[in-house]
């Protein structure tokens, strides 16, 4: 990335991958300079600090995960939409595409409860997913797929926790054992709806 002409979103995307691989605390300014191709002065002039760049990177990650929310809004049975999302997450983990896990889950584990600004960004991410899942659970109840006596909000929160759990579990195992564990979780979750 040429220092004289760069877009802050492009720099944040490059930095996001550095933070994703190393974590916030282990990422140095030099790592960010190397990862973005920008000078220290350009990074500081644009983002003010490592923390400012990290916040921008988290916002960019949120935009990238919007496809998961869009998947939930597609036509079709609600349970099929949930299955499609969970299968996509499992496929990401099995393909190694998400070798660093979920940036949101990683951040929640590293900085959750200790950084008010980051907590706010994490809550925004989780709330977006929860809102989409709540709407899907309500649609599933209206269509008779999901038991009417269950709280759509509680089901959505359960799903958010499951999604994050799949991401974490996916990093902890390899090979056939990993695939079976993820599939077991998916089947139990779908059976609980």
mmCIF file of N, CA and C in Angstrom, residues 15-143:
data_model
loop_
_atom_site.group_PDB
_atom_site.id
_atom_site.type_symbol
_atom_site.label_atom_id
_atom_site.label_comp_id
_atom_site.label_asym_id
_atom_site.label_seq_id
_atom_site.Cartn_x
_atom_site.Cartn_y
_atom_site.Cartn_z
ATOM 1 N N UNK A 15 -4.550 -4.166 8.737
ATOM 2 C CA UNK A 15 -4.253 -4.233 10.170
ATOM 3 C C UNK A 15 -5.115 -5.295 10.851
ATOM 4 N N UNK A 16 -6.345 -5.430 10.400
ATOM 5 C CA UNK A 16 -7.246 -6.424 10.977
ATOM 6 C C UNK A 16 -6.609 -7.810 10.908
ATOM 7 N N UNK A 17 -5.988 -8.127 9.797
ATOM 8 C CA UNK A 17 -5.366 -9.443 9.639
ATOM 9 C C UNK A 17 -4.175 -9.613 10.583
ATOM 10 N N UNK A 18 -3.454 -8.534 10.832
ATOM 11 C CA UNK A 18 -2.337 -8.603 11.776
ATOM 12 C C UNK A 18 -2.876 -8.843 13.186
ATOM 13 N N UNK A 19 -3.877 -8.058 13.595
ATOM 14 C CA UNK A 19 -4.477 -8.237 14.916
ATOM 15 C C UNK A 19 -5.087 -9.639 15.040
ATOM 16 N N UNK A 20 -5.696 -10.097 13.973
ATOM 17 C CA UNK A 20 -6.348 -11.403 13.948
ATOM 18 C C UNK A 20 -5.330 -12.521 14.201
ATOM 19 N N UNK A 21 -4.171 -12.409 13.589
ATOM 20 C CA UNK A 21 -3.137 -13.423 13.746
ATOM 21 C C UNK A 21 -2.449 -13.362 15.105
ATOM 22 N N UNK A 22 -2.190 -12.148 15.590
ATOM 23 C CA UNK A 22 -1.340 -12.007 16.773
ATOM 24 C C UNK A 22 -2.097 -11.662 18.048
ATOM 25 N N UNK A 23 -3.300 -11.116 17.914
ATOM 26 C CA UNK A 23 -3.998 -10.591 19.077
ATOM 27 C C UNK A 23 -3.626 -9.134 19.284
ATOM 28 N N UNK A 24 -4.423 -8.450 20.058
ATOM 29 C CA UNK A 24 -4.189 -7.018 20.253
ATOM 30 C C UNK A 24 -2.880 -6.757 21.004
ATOM 31 N N UNK A 25 -2.711 -7.372 22.165
ATOM 32 C CA UNK A 25 -1.558 -7.074 23.011
ATOM 33 C C UNK A 25 -0.234 -7.445 22.340
ATOM 34 N N UNK A 26 -0.199 -8.534 21.616
ATOM 35 C CA UNK A 26 1.048 -9.005 21.007
ATOM 36 C C UNK A 26 1.398 -8.270 19.714
ATOM 37 N N UNK A 27 0.488 -7.458 19.202
ATOM 38 C CA UNK A 27 0.748 -6.721 17.963
ATOM 39 C C UNK A 27 1.475 -5.419 18.285
ATOM 40 N N UNK A 28 2.628 -5.260 17.690
ATOM 41 C CA UNK A 28 3.395 -4.028 17.884
ATOM 42 C C UNK A 28 3.087 -3.035 16.761
ATOM 43 N N UNK A 29 3.469 -1.802 16.972
ATOM 44 C CA UNK A 29 3.310 -0.796 15.909
ATOM 45 C C UNK A 29 4.126 -1.215 14.690
ATOM 46 N N UNK A 30 5.302 -1.793 14.908
ATOM 47 C CA UNK A 30 6.109 -2.252 13.775
ATOM 48 C C UNK A 30 5.386 -3.345 13.001
ATOM 49 N N UNK A 31 4.690 -4.242 13.705
ATOM 50 C CA UNK A 31 3.890 -5.263 13.022
ATOM 51 C C UNK A 31 2.848 -4.601 12.128
ATOM 52 N N UNK A 32 2.235 -3.541 12.631
ATOM 53 C CA UNK A 32 1.201 -2.837 11.863
ATOM 54 C C UNK A 32 1.802 -2.085 10.681
ATOM 55 N N UNK A 33 2.973 -1.498 10.865
ATOM 56 C CA UNK A 33 3.679 -0.841 9.756
ATOM 57 C C UNK A 33 3.982 -1.881 8.674
ATOM 58 N N UNK A 34 4.527 -3.013 9.101
ATOM 59 C CA UNK A 34 4.853 -4.080 8.136
ATOM 60 C C UNK A 34 3.595 -4.635 7.465
ATOM 61 N N UNK A 35 2.531 -4.815 8.230
ATOM 62 C CA UNK A 35 1.305 -5.410 7.701
ATOM 63 C C UNK A 35 0.513 -4.503 6.787
ATOM 64 N N UNK A 36 0.588 -3.214 7.028
ATOM 65 C CA UNK A 36 -0.181 -2.263 6.208
ATOM 66 C C UNK A 36 0.645 -1.624 5.104
ATOM 67 N N UNK A 37 1.962 -1.623 5.278
ATOM 68 C CA UNK A 37 2.822 -0.942 4.306
ATOM 69 C C UNK A 37 2.842 0.562 4.502
ATOM 70 N N UNK A 38 2.264 1.034 5.582
ATOM 71 C CA UNK A 38 2.228 2.463 5.868
ATOM 72 C C UNK A 38 3.322 2.839 6.852
ATOM 73 N N UNK A 39 3.647 4.104 6.867
ATOM 74 C CA UNK A 39 4.621 4.593 7.839
ATOM 75 C C UNK A 39 3.948 4.775 9.197
ATOM 76 N N UNK A 40 4.760 4.848 10.225
ATOM 77 C CA UNK A 40 4.226 5.109 11.567
ATOM 78 C C UNK A 40 3.439 6.412 11.583
ATOM 79 N N UNK A 41 3.992 7.441 10.939
ATOM 80 C CA UNK A 41 3.313 8.744 10.964
ATOM 81 C C UNK A 41 1.959 8.683 10.259
ATOM 82 N N UNK A 42 1.867 7.927 9.169
ATOM 83 C CA UNK A 42 0.576 7.788 8.483
ATOM 84 C C UNK A 42 -0.435 7.072 9.364
ATOM 85 N N UNK A 43 0.020 6.021 10.052
ATOM 86 C CA UNK A 43 -0.879 5.297 10.953
ATOM 87 C C UNK A 43 -1.364 6.201 12.086
ATOM 88 N N UNK A 44 -0.424 6.914 12.696
ATOM 89 C CA UNK A 44 -0.810 7.781 13.816
ATOM 90 C C UNK A 44 -1.650 8.970 13.354
ATOM 91 N N UNK A 45 -1.319 9.536 12.183
ATOM 92 C CA UNK A 45 -2.099 10.670 11.677
ATOM 93 C C UNK A 45 -3.522 10.269 11.334
ATOM 94 N N UNK A 46 -3.703 9.051 10.867
ATOM 95 C CA UNK A 46 -5.022 8.586 10.455
ATOM 96 C C UNK A 46 -5.833 8.015 11.606
ATOM 97 N N UNK A 47 -5.196 7.216 12.452
ATOM 98 C CA UNK A 47 -5.935 6.467 13.484
ATOM 99 C C UNK A 47 -5.622 6.907 14.912
ATOM 100 N N UNK A 48 -4.658 7.788 15.083
ATOM 101 C CA UNK A 48 -4.240 8.369 16.365
ATOM 102 C C UNK A 48 -3.448 7.429 17.255
ATOM 103 N N UNK A 49 -3.774 6.131 17.226
ATOM 104 C CA UNK A 49 -3.100 5.190 18.119
ATOM 105 C C UNK A 49 -3.342 3.765 17.622
ATOM 106 N N UNK A 50 -2.624 2.848 18.222
ATOM 107 C CA UNK A 50 -2.852 1.428 17.946
ATOM 108 C C UNK A 50 -4.296 1.081 18.316
ATOM 109 N N UNK A 51 -4.766 1.597 19.420
ATOM 110 C CA UNK A 51 -6.128 1.329 19.876
ATOM 111 C C UNK A 51 -7.150 1.875 18.877
ATOM 112 N N UNK A 52 -6.902 3.052 18.336
ATOM 113 C CA UNK A 52 -7.798 3.627 17.329
ATOM 114 C C UNK A 52 -7.842 2.781 16.070
ATOM 115 N N UNK A 53 -6.686 2.283 15.656
ATOM 116 C CA UNK A 53 -6.625 1.411 14.479
ATOM 117 C C UNK A 53 -7.345 0.092 14.759
ATOM 118 N N UNK A 54 -7.183 -0.439 15.969
ATOM 119 C CA UNK A 54 -7.856 -1.679 16.335
ATOM 120 C C UNK A 54 -9.376 -1.503 16.293
ATOM 121 N N UNK A 55 -9.867 -0.389 16.788
ATOM 122 C CA UNK A 55 -11.310 -0.128 16.747
ATOM 123 C C UNK A 55 -11.807 -0.082 15.310
ATOM 124 N N UNK A 56 -11.065 0.585 14.456
ATOM 125 C CA UNK A 56 -11.448 0.662 13.040
ATOM 126 C C UNK A 56 -11.427 -0.741 12.422
ATOM 127 N N UNK A 57 -10.421 -1.537 12.784
ATOM 128 C CA UNK A 57 -10.326 -2.900 12.257
ATOM 129 C C UNK A 57 -11.515 -3.748 12.716
ATOM 130 N N UNK A 58 -11.938 -3.585 13.971
ATOM 131 C CA UNK A 58 -13.114 -4.319 14.458
ATOM 132 C C UNK A 58 -14.375 -3.916 13.690
ATOM 133 N N UNK A 59 -14.494 -2.640 13.387
ATOM 134 C CA UNK A 59 -15.656 -2.186 12.597
ATOM 135 C C UNK A 59 -15.630 -2.792 11.200
ATOM 136 N N UNK A 60 -14.449 -2.892 10.614
ATOM 137 C CA UNK A 60 -14.321 -3.490 9.287
ATOM 138 C C UNK A 60 -14.677 -4.980 9.334
ATOM 139 N N UNK A 61 -14.268 -5.656 10.393
ATOM 140 C CA UNK A 61 -14.609 -7.071 10.546
ATOM 141 C C UNK A 61 -16.123 -7.236 10.638
ATOM 142 N N UNK A 62 -16.751 -6.349 11.353
ATOM 143 C CA UNK A 62 -18.210 -6.375 11.481
ATOM 144 C C UNK A 62 -18.854 -6.279 10.091
ATOM 145 N N UNK A 63 -18.322 -5.419 9.239
ATOM 146 C CA UNK A 63 -18.845 -5.292 7.869
ATOM 147 C C UNK A 63 -18.633 -6.588 7.089
ATOM 148 N N UNK A 64 -17.494 -7.230 7.293
ATOM 149 C CA UNK A 64 -17.200 -8.463 6.565
ATOM 150 C C UNK A 64 -18.101 -9.615 6.996
ATOM 151 N N UNK A 65 -18.548 -9.609 8.228
ATOM 152 C CA UNK A 65 -19.399 -10.695 8.703
ATOM 153 C C UNK A 65 -20.876 -10.439 8.433
ATOM 154 N N UNK A 66 -21.176 -9.358 7.737
ATOM 155 C CA UNK A 66 -22.567 -9.047 7.404
ATOM 156 C C UNK A 66 -23.198 -10.131 6.539
ATOM 157 N N UNK A 67 -22.384 -10.898 5.829
ATOM 158 C CA UNK A 67 -22.909 -11.989 4.996
ATOM 159 C C UNK A 67 -23.631 -13.032 5.847
ATOM 160 N N UNK A 68 -23.156 -13.233 7.082
ATOM 161 C CA UNK A 68 -23.836 -14.180 7.967
ATOM 162 C C UNK A 68 -25.232 -13.694 8.316
ATOM 163 N N UNK A 69 -25.362 -12.416 8.570
ATOM 164 C CA UNK A 69 -26.671 -11.832 8.882
ATOM 165 C C UNK A 69 -27.574 -11.913 7.653
ATOM 166 N N UNK A 70 -27.018 -11.635 6.482
ATOM 167 C CA UNK A 70 -27.800 -11.701 5.247
ATOM 168 C C UNK A 70 -28.286 -13.125 4.981
ATOM 169 N N UNK A 71 -27.476 -14.111 5.302
ATOM 170 C CA UNK A 71 -27.854 -15.510 5.127
ATOM 171 C C UNK A 71 -29.113 -15.838 5.929
ATOM 172 N N UNK A 72 -29.225 -15.252 7.104
ATOM 173 C CA UNK A 72 -30.389 -15.508 7.966
ATOM 174 C C UNK A 72 -31.667 -14.898 7.411
ATOM 175 N N UNK A 73 -31.547 -13.852 6.628
ATOM 176 C CA UNK A 73 -32.721 -13.160 6.099
ATOM 177 C C UNK A 73 -33.227 -13.752 4.785
ATOM 178 N N UNK A 74 -32.495 -14.703 4.218
ATOM 179 C CA UNK A 74 -32.912 -15.300 2.946
ATOM 180 C C UNK A 74 -34.213 -16.070 3.117
ATOM 181 N N UNK A 75 -34.910 -16.232 2.007
ATOM 182 C CA UNK A 75 -36.152 -17.008 2.018
ATOM 183 C C UNK A 75 -35.870 -18.459 2.359
ATOM 184 N N UNK A 76 -36.910 -19.097 2.843
ATOM 185 C CA UNK A 76 -36.808 -20.519 3.148
ATOM 186 C C UNK A 76 -37.107 -20.783 4.601
ATOM 187 N N UNK A 77 -37.229 -22.050 4.945
ATOM 188 C CA UNK A 77 -37.535 -22.408 6.324
ATOM 189 C C UNK A 77 -36.467 -21.881 7.291
ATOM 190 N N UNK A 78 -36.901 -21.457 8.465
ATOM 191 C CA UNK A 78 -36.001 -20.880 9.465
ATOM 192 C C UNK A 78 -34.931 -21.874 9.894
ATOM 193 N N UNK A 79 -35.316 -23.118 10.128
ATOM 194 C CA UNK A 79 -34.348 -24.120 10.571
ATOM 195 C C UNK A 79 -33.300 -24.353 9.478
ATOM 196 N N UNK A 80 -33.714 -24.293 8.233
ATOM 197 C CA UNK A 80 -32.760 -24.444 7.126
ATOM 198 C C UNK A 80 -31.783 -23.280 7.092
ATOM 199 N N UNK A 81 -32.248 -22.086 7.419
ATOM 200 C CA UNK A 81 -31.370 -20.909 7.465
ATOM 201 C C UNK A 81 -30.348 -21.059 8.593
ATOM 202 N N UNK A 82 -30.800 -21.546 9.745
ATOM 203 C CA UNK A 82 -29.887 -21.768 10.869
ATOM 204 C C UNK A 82 -28.855 -22.817 10.491
ATOM 205 N N UNK A 83 -29.325 -23.906 9.890
ATOM 206 C CA UNK A 83 -28.404 -24.970 9.461
ATOM 207 C C UNK A 83 -27.375 -24.407 8.482
ATOM 208 N N UNK A 84 -27.819 -23.623 7.520
ATOM 209 C CA UNK A 84 -26.901 -23.068 6.524
ATOM 210 C C UNK A 84 -25.823 -22.207 7.197
ATOM 211 N N UNK A 85 -26.213 -21.402 8.169
ATOM 212 C CA UNK A 85 -25.243 -20.552 8.860
ATOM 213 C C UNK A 85 -24.248 -21.402 9.653
ATOM 214 N N UNK A 86 -24.754 -22.341 10.432
ATOM 215 C CA UNK A 86 -23.870 -23.174 11.245
ATOM 216 C C UNK A 86 -22.946 -24.024 10.378
ATOM 217 N N UNK A 87 -23.471 -24.542 9.269
ATOM 218 C CA UNK A 87 -22.649 -25.334 8.348
ATOM 219 C C UNK A 87 -21.561 -24.458 7.715
ATOM 220 N N UNK A 88 -21.906 -23.202 7.417
ATOM 221 C CA UNK A 88 -20.916 -22.288 6.839
ATOM 222 C C UNK A 88 -19.791 -22.025 7.833
ATOM 223 N N UNK A 89 -20.151 -21.823 9.079
ATOM 224 C CA UNK A 89 -19.140 -21.587 10.114
ATOM 225 C C UNK A 89 -18.256 -22.817 10.271
ATOM 226 N N UNK A 90 -18.866 -23.994 10.317
ATOM 227 C CA UNK A 90 -18.094 -25.224 10.424
ATOM 228 C C UNK A 90 -17.183 -25.404 9.207
ATOM 229 N N UNK A 91 -17.698 -25.108 8.029
ATOM 230 C CA UNK A 91 -16.893 -25.238 6.809
ATOM 231 C C UNK A 91 -15.696 -24.290 6.851
ATOM 232 N N UNK A 92 -15.906 -23.075 7.332
ATOM 233 C CA UNK A 92 -14.798 -22.122 7.467
ATOM 234 C C UNK A 92 -13.715 -22.692 8.380
ATOM 235 N N UNK A 93 -14.150 -23.244 9.498
ATOM 236 C CA UNK A 93 -13.196 -23.806 10.452
ATOM 237 C C UNK A 93 -12.461 -25.002 9.859
ATOM 238 N N UNK A 94 -13.180 -25.873 9.186
ATOM 239 C CA UNK A 94 -12.570 -27.083 8.622
ATOM 240 C C UNK A 94 -11.638 -26.774 7.459
ATOM 241 N N UNK A 95 -11.942 -25.719 6.717
ATOM 242 C CA UNK A 95 -11.108 -25.344 5.579
ATOM 243 C C UNK A 95 -9.851 -24.615 6.012
ATOM 244 N N UNK A 96 -9.808 -24.230 7.279
ATOM 245 C CA UNK A 96 -8.649 -23.479 7.745
ATOM 246 C C UNK A 96 -8.700 -22.032 7.326
ATOM 247 N N UNK A 97 -9.802 -21.620 6.677
ATOM 248 C CA UNK A 97 -9.927 -20.227 6.250
ATOM 249 C C UNK A 97 -9.940 -19.297 7.439
ATOM 250 N N UNK A 98 -10.404 -19.804 8.538
ATOM 251 C CA UNK A 98 -10.463 -18.988 9.742
ATOM 252 C C UNK A 98 -9.432 -19.501 10.740
ATOM 253 N N UNK A 99 -8.206 -19.728 10.234
ATOM 254 C CA UNK A 99 -7.169 -20.337 11.071
ATOM 255 C C UNK A 99 -6.907 -19.545 12.335
ATOM 256 N N UNK A 100 -7.297 -18.332 12.337
ATOM 257 C CA UNK A 100 -7.083 -17.495 13.515
ATOM 258 C C UNK A 100 -8.343 -17.388 14.352
ATOM 259 N N UNK A 101 -9.379 -18.128 13.999
ATOM 260 C CA UNK A 101 -10.635 -18.066 14.739
ATOM 261 C C UNK A 101 -11.461 -16.875 14.313
ATOM 262 N N UNK A 102 -12.334 -16.478 15.177
ATOM 263 C CA UNK A 102 -13.200 -15.320 14.940
ATOM 264 C C UNK A 102 -12.586 -14.124 15.651
ATOM 265 N N UNK A 103 -12.381 -13.044 14.945
ATOM 266 C CA UNK A 103 -11.771 -11.863 15.557
ATOM 267 C C UNK A 103 -12.600 -11.362 16.728
ATOM 268 N N UNK A 104 -13.912 -11.439 16.625
ATOM 269 C CA UNK A 104 -14.777 -10.990 17.717
ATOM 270 C C UNK A 104 -14.613 -11.896 18.939
ATOM 271 N N UNK A 105 -14.612 -13.208 18.730
ATOM 272 C CA UNK A 105 -14.430 -14.135 19.849
ATOM 273 C C UNK A 105 -13.048 -13.957 20.466
ATOM 274 N N UNK A 106 -12.025 -13.834 19.629
ATOM 275 C CA UNK A 106 -10.670 -13.626 20.131
ATOM 276 C C UNK A 106 -10.591 -12.355 20.967
ATOM 277 N N UNK A 107 -11.215 -11.303 20.472
ATOM 278 C CA UNK A 107 -11.182 -10.024 21.172
ATOM 279 C C UNK A 107 -11.949 -10.086 22.478
ATOM 280 N N UNK A 108 -13.098 -10.748 22.449
ATOM 281 C CA UNK A 108 -13.884 -10.879 23.680
ATOM 282 C C UNK A 108 -13.083 -11.626 24.745
ATOM 283 N N UNK A 109 -12.347 -12.647 24.347
ATOM 284 C CA UNK A 109 -11.538 -13.406 25.290
ATOM 285 C C UNK A 109 -10.338 -12.603 25.789
ATOM 286 N N UNK A 110 -9.741 -11.802 24.907
ATOM 287 C CA UNK A 110 -8.543 -11.044 25.278
ATOM 288 C C UNK A 110 -8.863 -9.750 26.017
ATOM 289 N N UNK A 111 -9.844 -9.007 25.540
ATOM 290 C CA UNK A 111 -10.088 -7.659 26.077
ATOM 291 C C UNK A 111 -11.458 -7.464 26.707
ATOM 292 N N UNK A 112 -12.349 -8.429 26.554
ATOM 293 C CA UNK A 112 -13.706 -8.287 27.078
ATOM 294 C C UNK A 112 -13.705 -7.972 28.566
ATOM 295 N N UNK A 113 -14.503 -6.979 28.935
ATOM 296 C CA UNK A 113 -14.615 -6.575 30.330
ATOM 297 C C UNK A 113 -13.513 -5.655 30.793
ATOM 298 N N UNK A 114 -12.508 -5.428 29.953
ATOM 299 C CA UNK A 114 -11.387 -4.571 30.358
ATOM 300 C C UNK A 114 -11.250 -3.312 29.522
ATOM 301 N N UNK A 115 -11.991 -3.231 28.447
ATOM 302 C CA UNK A 115 -11.856 -2.086 27.549
ATOM 303 C C UNK A 115 -13.267 -1.650 27.147
ATOM 304 N N UNK A 116 -13.693 -0.548 27.680
ATOM 305 C CA UNK A 116 -15.070 -0.078 27.491
ATOM 306 C C UNK A 116 -15.410 0.154 26.021
ATOM 307 N N UNK A 117 -14.508 0.762 25.283
ATOM 308 C CA UNK A 117 -14.770 1.044 23.868
ATOM 309 C C UNK A 117 -14.868 -0.247 23.062
ATOM 310 N N UNK A 118 -13.951 -1.157 23.315
ATOM 311 C CA UNK A 118 -13.984 -2.439 22.613
ATOM 312 C C UNK A 118 -15.233 -3.211 23.005
ATOM 313 N N UNK A 119 -15.594 -3.192 24.276
ATOM 314 C CA UNK A 119 -16.829 -3.862 24.704
ATOM 315 C C UNK A 119 -18.027 -3.346 23.926
ATOM 316 N N UNK A 120 -18.075 -2.055 23.725
ATOM 317 C CA UNK A 120 -19.180 -1.454 22.975
ATOM 318 C C UNK A 120 -19.224 -1.992 21.544
ATOM 319 N N UNK A 121 -18.071 -2.123 20.916
ATOM 320 C CA UNK A 121 -18.018 -2.667 19.550
ATOM 321 C C UNK A 121 -18.410 -4.141 19.528
ATOM 322 N N UNK A 122 -17.986 -4.893 20.537
ATOM 323 C CA UNK A 122 -18.369 -6.301 20.616
ATOM 324 C C UNK A 122 -19.872 -6.436 20.801
ATOM 325 N N UNK A 123 -20.436 -5.611 21.683
ATOM 326 C CA UNK A 123 -21.881 -5.649 21.921
ATOM 327 C C UNK A 123 -22.653 -5.312 20.658
ATOM 328 N N UNK A 124 -22.146 -4.369 19.889
ATOM 329 C CA UNK A 124 -22.792 -4.010 18.621
ATOM 330 C C UNK A 124 -22.791 -5.200 17.661
ATOM 331 N N UNK A 125 -21.658 -5.881 17.586
ATOM 332 C CA UNK A 125 -21.556 -7.049 16.711
ATOM 333 C C UNK A 125 -22.542 -8.139 17.147
ATOM 334 N N UNK A 126 -22.529 -8.464 18.433
ATOM 335 C CA UNK A 126 -23.415 -9.504 18.944
ATOM 336 C C UNK A 126 -24.881 -9.109 18.791
ATOM 337 N N UNK A 127 -25.188 -7.832 19.015
ATOM 338 C CA UNK A 127 -26.572 -7.364 18.914
ATOM 339 C C UNK A 127 -27.103 -7.485 17.486
ATOM 340 N N UNK A 128 -26.269 -7.196 16.504
ATOM 341 C CA UNK A 128 -26.689 -7.313 15.107
ATOM 342 C C UNK A 128 -27.063 -8.757 14.786
ATOM 343 N N UNK A 129 -26.222 -9.675 15.206
ATOM 344 C CA UNK A 129 -26.490 -11.088 14.970
ATOM 345 C C UNK A 129 -27.718 -11.545 15.762
ATOM 346 N N UNK A 130 -27.818 -11.106 17.009
ATOM 347 C CA UNK A 130 -28.965 -11.487 17.845
ATOM 348 C C UNK A 130 -30.280 -10.975 17.260
ATOM 349 N N UNK A 131 -30.283 -9.757 16.754
ATOM 350 C CA UNK A 131 -31.491 -9.185 16.158
ATOM 351 C C UNK A 131 -31.925 -10.002 14.942
ATOM 352 N N UNK A 132 -30.965 -10.356 14.089
ATOM 353 C CA UNK A 132 -31.292 -11.153 12.896
ATOM 354 C C UNK A 132 -31.798 -12.537 13.295
ATOM 355 N N UNK A 133 -31.183 -13.126 14.289
ATOM 356 C CA UNK A 133 -31.619 -14.446 14.742
ATOM 357 C C UNK A 133 -32.979 -14.387 15.431
ATOM 358 N N UNK A 134 -33.240 -13.339 16.175
ATOM 359 C CA UNK A 134 -34.551 -13.185 16.817
ATOM 360 C C UNK A 134 -35.648 -13.117 15.765
ATOM 361 N N UNK A 135 -35.419 -12.317 14.727
ATOM 362 C CA UNK A 135 -36.400 -12.213 13.637
ATOM 363 C C UNK A 135 -36.610 -13.571 12.971
ATOM 364 N N UNK A 136 -35.530 -14.305 12.783
ATOM 365 C CA UNK A 136 -35.635 -15.626 12.168
ATOM 366 C C UNK A 136 -36.399 -16.596 13.077
ATOM 367 N N UNK A 137 -36.135 -16.546 14.374
ATOM 368 C CA UNK A 137 -36.851 -17.423 15.311
ATOM 369 C C UNK A 137 -38.351 -17.086 15.320
ATOM 370 N N UNK A 138 -38.672 -15.812 15.267
ATOM 371 C CA UNK A 138 -40.086 -15.401 15.216
ATOM 372 C C UNK A 138 -40.740 -15.908 13.936
ATOM 373 N N UNK A 139 -40.028 -15.796 12.824
ATOM 374 C CA UNK A 139 -40.548 -16.293 11.549
ATOM 375 C C UNK A 139 -40.761 -17.799 11.621
ATOM 376 N N UNK A 140 -39.812 -18.502 12.221
ATOM 377 C CA UNK A 140 -39.940 -19.950 12.371
ATOM 378 C C UNK A 140 -41.118 -20.335 13.248
ATOM 379 N N UNK A 141 -41.400 -19.533 14.272
ATOM 380 C CA UNK A 141 -42.559 -19.803 15.128
ATOM 381 C C UNK A 141 -43.858 -19.554 14.368
ATOM 382 N N UNK A 142 -43.896 -18.491 13.593
ATOM 383 C CA UNK A 142 -45.092 -18.183 12.808
ATOM 384 C C UNK A 142 -45.364 -19.261 11.774
ATOM 385 N N UNK A 143 -44.307 -19.881 11.263
ATOM 386 C CA UNK A 143 -44.456 -20.939 10.258
ATOM 387 C C UNK A 143 -44.608 -22.317 10.886
#
